[in-house]
CSV table of C-alpha atoms in Angstrom, one decimal:
chain,number,residue,atom,x,y,z
A,21,MET,CA,0.0,0.0,0.0
A,22,GLY,CA,3.1,2.3,-0.1
A,23,GLY,CA,2.2,3.8,3.4
A,24,ALA,CA,-0.7,5.8,2.1
A,25,ALA,CA,-4.0,5.4,4.0
A,26,TRP,CA,-6.4,3.2,2.1
A,27,ALA,CA,-9.7,4.7,0.9
A,28,ALA,CA,-12.5,2.9,-0.8
A,29,ALA,CA,-12.8,3.9,-4.5
A,30,ASN,CA,-16.5,3.1,-5.0
A,31,SER,CA,-19.6,2.2,-3.1
A,32,ALA,CA,-19.0,-1.6,-3.4
A,33,GLU,CA,-15.7,-1.2,-1.6
A,34,ARG,CA,-17.3,0.9,1.1
A,35,ARG,CA,-19.9,-1.8,1.7
A,36,LEU,CA,-17.3,-4.6,1.6
A,37,ALA,CA,-15.3,-2.6,4.2
A,38,ARG,CA,-18.4,-2.3,6.5
A,39,ALA,CA,-19.1,-6.0,6.1
A,40,TRP,CA,-15.5,-6.8,7.1
A,41,ALA,CA,-15.7,-4.4,10.1
A,42,ASP,CA,-18.9,-6.1,11.2
A,43,ASP,CA,-17.5,-9.6,10.7
A,44,ASP,CA,-20.5,-10.3,8.4
A,45,ALA,CA,-19.3,-12.9,5.9
A,46,ASP,CA,-22.8,-13.3,4.4
A,47,ARG,CA,-23.1,-9.6,3.6
A,48,PHE,CA,-19.6,-9.6,2.2
A,49,ALA,CA,-20.4,-12.4,-0.1
A,50,ASP,CA,-23.7,-10.8,-1.2
A,51,VAL,CA,-21.9,-7.5,-2.1
A,52,LEU,CA,-19.2,-9.4,-3.9
A,53,LEU,CA,-21.6,-11.5,-6.0
A,54,HIS,CA,-23.3,-8.4,-7.4
A,55,ALA,CA,-20.5,-5.9,-7.7
A,56,ASP,CA,-18.5,-5.0,-10.8
A,57,LEU,CA,-15.1,-6.7,-10.6
A,58,PHE,CA,-12.0,-5.9,-12.6
A,59,LEU,CA,-9.9,-8.7,-14.1
A,60,PRO,CA,-6.2,-7.8,-14.7
A,61,GLY,CA,-4.1,-9.4,-17.4
A,62,PHE,CA,-2.0,-8.9,-20.5
A,63,ALA,CA,-3.0,-9.5,-24.1
A,64,ASP,CA,-1.5,-12.8,-25.5
A,65,ASP,CA,0.9,-12.2,-28.4
A,66,GLY,CA,-0.6,-13.5,-31.6
A,67,ALA,CA,-3.9,-14.6,-29.9
A,68,SER,CA,-7.1,-13.0,-29.0
A,69,GLY,CA,-8.2,-12.8,-25.4
A,70,GLN,CA,-6.4,-12.1,-22.1
A,71,ARG,CA,-3.6,-13.9,-20.3
A,72,LEU,CA,-4.9,-14.1,-16.7
A,73,LEU,CA,-2.8,-13.3,-13.6
A,74,THR,CA,-2.7,-15.6,-10.7
A,75,ARG,CA,-1.0,-15.7,-7.2
A,76,GLU,CA,0.4,-18.7,-5.4
A,77,ARG,CA,-0.5,-18.9,-1.7
A,78,GLY,CA,-0.1,-21.9,0.6
A,79,GLY,CA,0.7,-24.2,-2.3
A,80,ARG,CA,-2.5,-23.2,-4.1
A,81,THR,CA,-3.2,-21.0,-7.1
A,82,PHE,CA,-5.6,-18.1,-6.9
A,83,LEU,CA,-7.0,-16.0,-9.8
A,84,LEU,CA,-6.5,-12.3,-9.2
A,85,VAL,CA,-9.5,-10.0,-9.4
A,86,TYR,CA,-10.0,-6.5,-8.0
A,87,THR,CA,-13.0,-4.5,-6.7
A,88,SER,CA,-11.9,-1.2,-8.4
A,89,VAL,CA,-9.5,0.0,-11.1
A,90,GLU,CA,-7.7,1.9,-8.4
A,91,ALA,CA,-7.0,-1.2,-6.3
A,92,LEU,CA,-5.8,-3.0,-9.5
A,93,GLN,CA,-3.5,-0.3,-10.7
A,94,GLU,CA,-2.0,0.2,-7.2
A,95,ALA,CA,-1.2,-3.5,-7.0
A,96,ILE,CA,-0.1,-4.1,-10.6
A,97,PRO,CA,0.9,-0.7,-12.2
A,98,ALA,CA,2.1,-2.5,-15.4
A,99,VAL,CA,-1.4,-3.5,-16.4
A,100,GLY,CA,-2.9,0.0,-16.5
A,101,VAL,CA,-4.7,-0.8,-19.8
A,102,GLY,CA,-4.7,-4.6,-19.4
A,103,TRP,CA,-8.0,-5.2,-17.5
A,104,ARG,CA,-11.6,-5.8,-18.2
A,105,ARG,CA,-14.8,-5.3,-16.2
A,106,THR,CA,-16.6,-8.5,-15.2
A,107,THR,CA,-18.9,-9.9,-12.5
A,108,PHE,CA,-18.7,-13.0,-10.3
A,109,ALA,CA,-21.4,-14.7,-12.4
A,110,GLU,CA,-19.4,-14.2,-15.6
A,111,LEU,CA,-16.2,-15.4,-13.9
A,112,ALA,CA,-17.9,-18.5,-12.4
A,113,GLY,CA,-19.5,-19.3,-15.7
A,114,SER,CA,-16.2,-19.7,-17.5
A,115,TRP,CA,-13.9,-20.6,-14.6
A,116,PRO,CA,-10.5,-21.4,-16.0
A,117,ASN,CA,-9.4,-24.2,-13.6
A,118,PRO,CA,-11.6,-26.0,-11.1
A,119,ALA,CA,-8.6,-26.3,-8.7
A,120,TRP,CA,-8.0,-22.5,-8.6
A,121,GLY,CA,-9.3,-20.2,-5.9
A,122,LEU,CA,-10.1,-16.5,-6.2
A,123,ALA,CA,-8.0,-13.7,-4.6
A,124,VAL,CA,-10.1,-10.5,-4.3
A,125,SER,CA,-8.2,-7.2,-3.9
A,126,PRO,CA,-5.5,-8.9,-1.8
A,127,ASN,CA,-3.5,-5.7,-1.5
A,128,THR,CA,-6.3,-3.9,0.4
A,129,PRO,CA,-7.9,-4.1,3.8
A,130,ILE,CA,-10.9,-5.7,2.2
A,131,GLY,CA,-8.8,-8.5,0.6
A,132,ALA,CA,-10.1,-12.0,0.6
A,133,TYR,CA,-9.0,-15.4,-0.6
A,134,LEU,CA,-11.7,-17.9,-1.6
A,135,ASP,CA,-10.7,-21.5,-2.1
A,136,ALA,CA,-11.9,-23.6,-5.0
A,137,GLU,CA,-14.9,-25.0,-3.1
A,138,GLN,CA,-16.1,-21.6,-2.0
A,139,VAL,CA,-15.9,-20.3,-5.6
A,140,ARG,CA,-17.9,-23.3,-6.7
A,141,LEU,CA,-20.6,-22.9,-4.1
A,142,LEU,CA,-20.9,-19.1,-4.7
A,143,GLY,CA,-21.0,-19.8,-8.4
A,144,GLU,CA,-23.9,-22.2,-8.0
A,145,GLU,CA,-25.7,-19.6,-5.9
A,146,VAL,CA,-25.4,-16.8,-8.5
A,147,ALA,CA,-26.1,-19.3,-11.3
A,148,ALA,CA,-29.5,-20.1,-9.7
A,149,GLU,CA,-30.6,-16.5,-10.1
A,150,PRO,CA,-32.7,-15.6,-13.1
A,151,PRO,CA,-30.5,-14.7,-16.1
A,152,PHE,CA,-30.2,-11.0,-16.8
A,153,ALA,CA,-28.5,-9.3,-19.8
A,154,PRO,CA,-27.9,-5.6,-19.2
A,155,GLY,CA,-28.6,-3.3,-22.1
A,156,GLY,CA,-25.2,-1.6,-21.8
A,157,GLU,CA,-22.8,-0.4,-19.1
A,158,ARG,CA,-25.3,2.0,-17.5
A,159,GLU,CA,-27.9,-0.8,-16.9
A,160,ARG,CA,-25.1,-3.1,-15.6
A,161,ALA,CA,-24.2,-0.4,-13.0
A,162,MET,CA,-27.9,0.3,-12.2
A,163,ARG,CA,-28.6,-3.4,-11.6
A,164,ALA,CA,-25.5,-3.7,-9.4
A,165,ALA,CA,-26.6,-0.7,-7.4
A,166,GLN,CA,-30.0,-2.1,-6.9
A,167,ARG,CA,-28.7,-5.5,-5.8
A,168,ALA,CA,-26.3,-3.8,-3.3
A,169,GLY,CA,-29.1,-1.5,-2.0
A,170,ASP,CA,-27.1,1.6,-3.1
A,171,ALA,CA,-30.0,4.0,-3.8
A,172,GLU,CA,-27.7,7.0,-4.3
A,173,VAL,CA,-25.7,5.4,-7.2
A,174,TYR,CA,-28.9,4.0,-8.7
A,175,LEU,CA,-30.7,7.4,-8.7
A,176,ASP,CA,-27.6,9.2,-10.0
A,177,LEU,CA,-27.6,6.8,-13.0
A,178,LEU,CA,-31.4,7.0,-13.5
A,179,VAL,CA,-31.8,10.8,-13.5
A,180,THR,CA,-29.0,11.2,-16.1
A,181,ALA,CA,-30.3,8.4,-18.4
A,182,ASP,CA,-32.3,8.5,-21.6
A,183,VAL,CA,-35.4,6.4,-21.4
A,184,LEU,CA,-37.9,4.8,-23.8
A,185,LEU,CA,-41.4,6.1,-23.2
A,186,PRO,CA,-44.2,3.9,-24.8
A,187,LEU,CA,-47.0,5.8,-26.5
A,188,ALA,CA,-50.7,5.2,-26.8
A,189,GLY,CA,-50.9,7.0,-30.1
A,190,PRO,CA,-48.7,8.9,-32.7
A,191,ALA,CA,-46.3,11.5,-31.2
A,192,GLY,CA,-42.7,12.6,-31.3
A,193,ALA,CA,-40.3,13.5,-28.6
A,194,ASP,CA,-41.0,17.2,-29.1
A,195,ASP,CA,-44.6,16.6,-28.2
A,196,LEU,CA,-43.8,15.6,-24.7
A,197,GLY,CA,-45.3,18.1,-22.3
A,198,LYS,CA,-47.8,19.4,-24.8
A,199,PRO,CA,-51.6,19.0,-24.2
A,200,GLY,CA,-53.0,15.7,-25.4
A,201,PHE,CA,-49.7,13.8,-25.3
A,202,PRO,CA,-50.6,10.1,-25.7
A,203,TRP,CA,-49.2,8.7,-22.4
A,204,LEU,CA,-49.5,4.9,-22.3
A,205,VAL,CA,-51.4,4.4,-19.0
A,206,GLN,CA,-51.8,0.9,-17.5
A,207,ARG,CA,-53.7,-0.2,-14.5
A,208,ALA,CA,-51.9,-2.2,-11.7
A,209,ALA,CA,-53.7,-3.0,-8.5
A,210,GLY,CA,-56.2,-0.3,-9.3
A,211,VAL,CA,-53.5,2.4,-9.7
A,212,ALA,CA,-52.7,4.2,-13.0
A,213,THR,CA,-49.1,3.5,-14.0
A,214,VAL,CA,-46.9,4.8,-16.7
A,215,PRO,CA,-44.1,2.4,-17.8
A,216,LEU,CA,-40.7,3.5,-19.1
A,217,PHE,CA,-37.6,1.6,-20.0
A,218,THR,CA,-33.8,2.1,-19.9
A,219,SER,CA,-33.1,0.0,-23.0
A,220,ARG,CA,-34.6,-1.9,-25.9
A,221,GLN,CA,-33.9,-5.1,-24.0
A,222,ARG,CA,-36.1,-4.1,-21.1
A,223,LEU,CA,-38.8,-3.0,-23.5
A,224,ARG,CA,-38.7,-6.5,-25.0
A,225,ASP,CA,-39.0,-8.1,-21.6
A,226,VAL,CA,-42.6,-6.8,-21.5
A,227,TRP,CA,-43.4,-7.0,-25.2
A,228,PRO,CA,-41.3,-9.8,-26.8
A,229,ASP,CA,-43.5,-9.8,-29.9
A,230,SER,CA,-42.7,-6.8,-32.1
A,231,ALA,CA,-46.3,-6.9,-33.5
A,232,ASP,CA,-47.7,-6.1,-30.0
A,233,ARG,CA,-44.9,-3.6,-29.0
A,234,PRO,CA,-46.1,0.0,-28.8
A,235,ALA,CA,-44.3,2.9,-30.4
A,236,VAL,CA,-41.8,4.7,-28.2
A,237,VAL,CA,-40.0,8.0,-28.0
A,238,GLU,CA,-36.5,8.2,-26.5
A,239,VAL,CA,-36.1,11.2,-24.2
A,240,PRO,CA,-34.1,12.1,-21.1
A,241,LEU,CA,-35.7,10.9,-17.9
A,242,LEU,CA,-35.8,14.4,-16.5
A,243,SER,CA,-37.9,15.5,-19.5
A,244,VAL,CA,-40.4,12.8,-18.5
A,245,VAL,CA,-40.4,14.1,-14.9
A,246,ARG,CA,-40.9,17.7,-16.0
A,247,ALA,CA,-43.9,16.7,-18.2
A,248,TRP,CA,-45.4,14.1,-15.7
A,249,PRO,CA,-49.2,14.0,-16.0
A,250,GLY,CA,-49.9,14.2,-12.3
A,251,ALA,CA,-49.6,12.8,-8.8
A,252,ALA,CA,-52.3,10.2,-9.5
A,253,TYR,CA,-49.9,8.4,-11.9
A,254,ARG,CA,-47.3,5.9,-10.7
A,255,MET,CA,-44.0,5.7,-12.6
A,256,VAL,CA,-42.7,2.2,-13.2
A,257,VAL,CA,-39.1,1.9,-14.5
A,258,ASN,CA,-38.4,-1.4,-16.4
A,259,PRO,CA,-41.5,-3.4,-15.4
A,260,GLY,CA,-41.3,-7.1,-16.1
A,261,SER,CA,-37.6,-7.3,-15.4
A,262,PRO,CA,-35.4,-8.0,-12.4
A,263,MET,CA,-34.4,-4.3,-12.3
A,264,ILE,CA,-37.9,-2.9,-11.9
A,265,ALA,CA,-38.3,0.3,-9.8
A,266,GLU,CA,-41.5,2.1,-8.8
A,267,PHE,CA,-42.1,5.7,-7.8
A,268,THR,CA,-45.5,7.0,-6.6
A,269,GLY,CA,-46.8,10.1,-8.3
A,270,ALA,CA,-45.8,12.1,-5.2
A,271,GLN,CA,-42.3,10.8,-5.5
A,272,VAL,CA,-41.7,11.7,-9.2
A,273,PRO,CA,-40.9,15.4,-8.5
A,274,ASP,CA,-38.2,14.1,-6.0
A,275,LEU,CA,-36.3,12.8,-9.0
A,276,TRP,CA,-36.0,16.4,-10.3
A,277,ARG,CA,-34.8,17.5,-6.9
A,278,TRP,CA,-32.3,14.6,-6.8
A,279,ALA,CA,-30.9,15.8,-10.2
A,280,GLN,CA,-30.5,19.3,-8.8
A,281,GLU,CA,-28.6,17.9,-5.8
A,282,LEU,CA,-26.4,15.8,-8.2
A,283,VAL,CA,-25.5,19.0,-10.1
A,284,LEU,CA,-24.4,20.6,-6.8
A,285,ARG,CA,-22.4,17.6,-5.8
A,286,ARG,CA,-20.6,17.4,-9.1
A,287,THR,CA,-20.0,21.1,-9.2
A,288,SER,CA,-18.6,21.0,-5.7
A,289,ALA,CA,-16.3,18.1,-6.5
A,290,SER,CA,-15.1,19.8,-9.7
A,291,GLN,CA,-14.3,23.0,-7.8
A,292,SER,CA,-12.4,21.0,-5.1
A,293,GLY,CA,-10.5,19.1,-7.7
A,294,SER,CA,-9.5,22.3,-9.6
A,295,GLU,CA,-7.5,23.6,-6.6
A,296,ASN,CA,-3.8,23.0,-6.6
A,297,GLU,CA,-3.8,21.5,-3.1
A,298,PRO,CA,-4.1,17.7,-2.9
A,299,LEU,CA,-7.4,16.3,-1.6
A,300,ALA,CA,-7.2,14.9,1.9
A,301,GLU,CA,-7.3,11.1,2.5
A,302,GLN,CA,-6.8,10.3,-1.2
A,303,PRO,CA,-4.1,7.7,-1.8
A,304,VAL,CA,-1.7,8.1,-4.7
A,305,VAL,CA,-2.7,5.6,-7.3
A,306,ALA,CA,0.0,4.0,-9.5
A,307,GLY,CA,-0.5,3.4,-13.2
A,308,PRO,CA,-1.2,5.6,-16.2
A,309,ARG,CA,-1.6,9.4,-15.4
A,310,MET,CA,-4.5,11.2,-17.1
A,311,ARG,CA,-4.6,14.8,-18.4
A,312,ARG,CA,-7.4,17.0,-19.6
A,313,VAL,CA,-7.2,18.4,-23.1
A,314,GLN,CA,-9.5,20.4,-25.4
A,315,ALA,CA,-10.0,21.5,-28.9
A,316,LEU,CA,-12.1,24.2,-30.6
A,317,VAL,CA,-14.9,22.9,-32.7
A,318,ASP,CA,-16.6,24.6,-35.6
A,319,PRO,CA,-20.2,25.4,-34.8
A,320,SER,CA,-21.4,23.4,-37.8
A,321,VAL,CA,-19.6,20.4,-36.5
A,322,ALA,CA,-20.9,20.8,-33.0
A,323,LEU,CA,-24.5,21.2,-34.1
A,324,GLY,CA,-24.0,18.2,-36.5
A,325,TRP,CA,-22.9,16.1,-33.5
A,326,LEU,CA,-25.9,17.1,-31.5
A,327,ALA,CA,-28.3,16.4,-34.3
A,328,ALA,CA,-26.9,13.2,-35.8
A,329,GLY,CA,-24.3,11.9,-33.4
A,330,GLY,CA,-20.7,11.0,-34.1
A,331,GLY,CA,-17.6,11.9,-32.3
A,332,ARG,CA,-14.6,12.2,-34.7
A,333,ILE,CA,-12.6,15.3,-34.6
A,334,SER,CA,-9.8,16.8,-36.7
A,335,ALA,CA,-8.3,19.8,-34.9
A,336,SER,CA,-5.5,21.2,-32.9
A,337,VAL,CA,-5.5,19.8,-29.4
A,338,GLY,CA,-4.1,21.5,-26.3
A,339,PRO,CA,-4.2,21.4,-22.5
A,340,ALA,CA,-7.6,22.3,-21.1
A,341,GLY,CA,-7.9,25.9,-20.0
A,342,ALA,CA,-8.9,29.4,-21.2
A,343,VAL,CA,-9.3,29.6,-25.0
A,344,GLY,CA,-9.3,33.4,-25.6
A,345,ILE,CA,-12.6,33.6,-27.5
A,346,LEU,CA,-16.0,34.8,-26.3
A,347,ASP,CA,-18.4,32.7,-28.4
A,348,GLY,CA,-18.1,29.3,-30.0
A,349,TYR,CA,-17.8,25.6,-29.1
A,350,LEU,CA,-15.0,23.4,-27.7
A,351,VAL,CA,-14.7,19.8,-26.7
A,352,ARG,CA,-12.8,18.6,-23.6
A,353,TRP,CA,-11.8,15.1,-22.6
A,354,HIS,CA,-9.3,13.1,-20.5
A,355,GLU,CA,-6.5,11.1,-22.1
A,356,ASP,CA,-3.5,9.0,-21.1
A,357,GLU,CA,-0.3,11.1,-20.8
A,358,THR,CA,1.6,8.3,-22.7
A,359,LEU,CA,-0.1,9.4,-25.9
A,360,GLY,CA,2.6,12.0,-26.3
A,361,ALA,CA,2.5,15.8,-26.3
A,362,ALA,CA,-0.7,17.4,-25.1
A,363,THR,CA,-0.4,20.1,-27.8
A,364,ARG,CA,-0.7,18.4,-31.2
A,365,PRO,CA,-2.9,18.2,-34.3
A,366,VAL,CA,-5.2,15.2,-34.6
A,367,VAL,CA,-7.1,13.8,-37.7
A,368,GLU,CA,-10.3,11.8,-37.4
A,369,LEU,CA,-9.7,11.2,-33.7
A,370,GLU,CA,-12.5,9.2,-32.0
A,371,LEU,CA,-13.4,11.0,-28.8
A,372,PRO,CA,-13.6,8.9,-25.7
A,373,TYR,CA,-16.6,8.2,-23.5
A,374,GLY,CA,-17.4,11.1,-21.3
A,375,ALA,CA,-16.0,13.9,-23.6
A,376,GLN,CA,-17.8,17.1,-22.9
A,377,LEU,CA,-19.1,19.6,-25.6
A,378,VAL,CA,-18.9,23.1,-24.2
A,379,ARG,CA,-20.6,26.2,-25.6
A,380,LEU,CA,-19.0,29.6,-25.0
A,381,VAL,CA,-21.5,32.4,-24.6
A,382,ALA,CA,-20.0,35.9,-23.9
A,383,GLY,CA,-17.0,34.2,-22.4
A,384,GLN,CA,-19.1,31.9,-20.1
A,385,GLU,CA,-18.9,28.2,-20.4
A,386,ILE,CA,-21.9,25.9,-20.6
A,387,VAL,CA,-21.6,22.2,-20.8
A,388,VAL,CA,-24.1,21.3,-23.6
A,389,ALA,CA,-23.7,17.5,-23.8
A,390,THR,CA,-21.6,14.5,-22.9
A,391,TYR,CA,-20.4,11.9,-25.4
A,392,ASP,CA,-21.5,8.3,-25.2
A,393,ALA,CA,-18.9,6.4,-27.2
A,394,GLU,CA,-20.9,3.2,-27.0
A,395,LEU,CA,-23.8,4.7,-28.9
A,396,SER,CA,-21.8,7.4,-30.8
A,397,TRP,CA,-24.3,9.9,-29.4
A,398,TRP,CA,-24.2,13.1,-27.4
A,399,ARG,CA,-26.4,13.1,-24.2
A,400,PRO,CA,-27.8,16.5,-23.1
A,401,SER,CA,-26.2,17.6,-19.8
A,402,ILE,CA,-28.3,17.7,-16.7
A,403,MET,CA,-27.8,21.5,-16.5
A,404,SER,CA,-29.3,21.8,-20.0
A,405,VAL,CA,-32.3,19.7,-19.1
A,406,LEU,CA,-32.8,21.6,-15.8
A,407,ARG,CA,-32.8,24.9,-17.7
A,408,GLY,CA,-35.4,23.5,-20.1
A,409,GLU,CA,-32.9,23.7,-23.0
A,410,ALA,CA,-33.0,20.0,-23.9
A,411,ARG,CA,-35.6,17.3,-24.2
């Protein structure tokens, strides 16, 4: 650990630490079974796939896995880019050797060694659960938060998500909030409910036959909240799936307030991180160092991204900071310092997940959208939705 005080890097590690402190093996196992795990390794030369890393202990072999990227990179700096996200269920379903055990973040205070028999029994437990295929990384994280009882993480992901809203008649996304919008209202236990979904997969959970499936519009969750038909209507997110969530009509406005609090939390964290003083109780993490860079974007390119998607840029890149213009657009993102000089020209560079499109208005910066590389699409920022500038 290099002498630095250990700090949990995510909610799963915090819950694992509490389980350790309470000597609660059952709770520790439950969190582990439903948390995201990070599998280190190196790509095999001339072969596809990943060469797994193991550790010998007491004459037995243990597969190494970590509960956060930070724990992985601190333990094995050389594999900064040689890891993949997984789950216990995925690991158990393709276990490489029945004689191996599992070493979970052994370099941390929450480290654990599971022998081969424990891995087998836990694998059987998780295999007995109904199969669930997430519709992307966001749903995977939302499901993990639900299983772990982490309402804060779940709500953060939900209020920043785009959702599919089924319709009872013809309409477009721009009609949401207008009089006569065709909400699809269903009755459940005598209560009027409005279903919505976080992916096409969850929509198909309810309507597997395309002939019966209603038309939908894809809109930000906060747009739905802003246009909600009233307190008499219950919101049901992902009905018919293991990751169902329900909100009474009186609770729906709380999602808006939660989004406002999220903006304040992120703004506070950003301001704290911008100071030159190091944050207290944050260990130094070994591995690749990241830097923030930016590039000016022609307004026609920016508006094209927002209208049709896409995230390739040809421009002059430089360190993030003041740009010396009053009006226009720029894009900012984080990248590995090993890519070379921060100041350089790029041609057809694919922007990474989380890149931010920023609009400059009279010298003031407004984050317009965030790039989803998985979908090659720009998601409106929470601030834009809260201001009523995006739907």
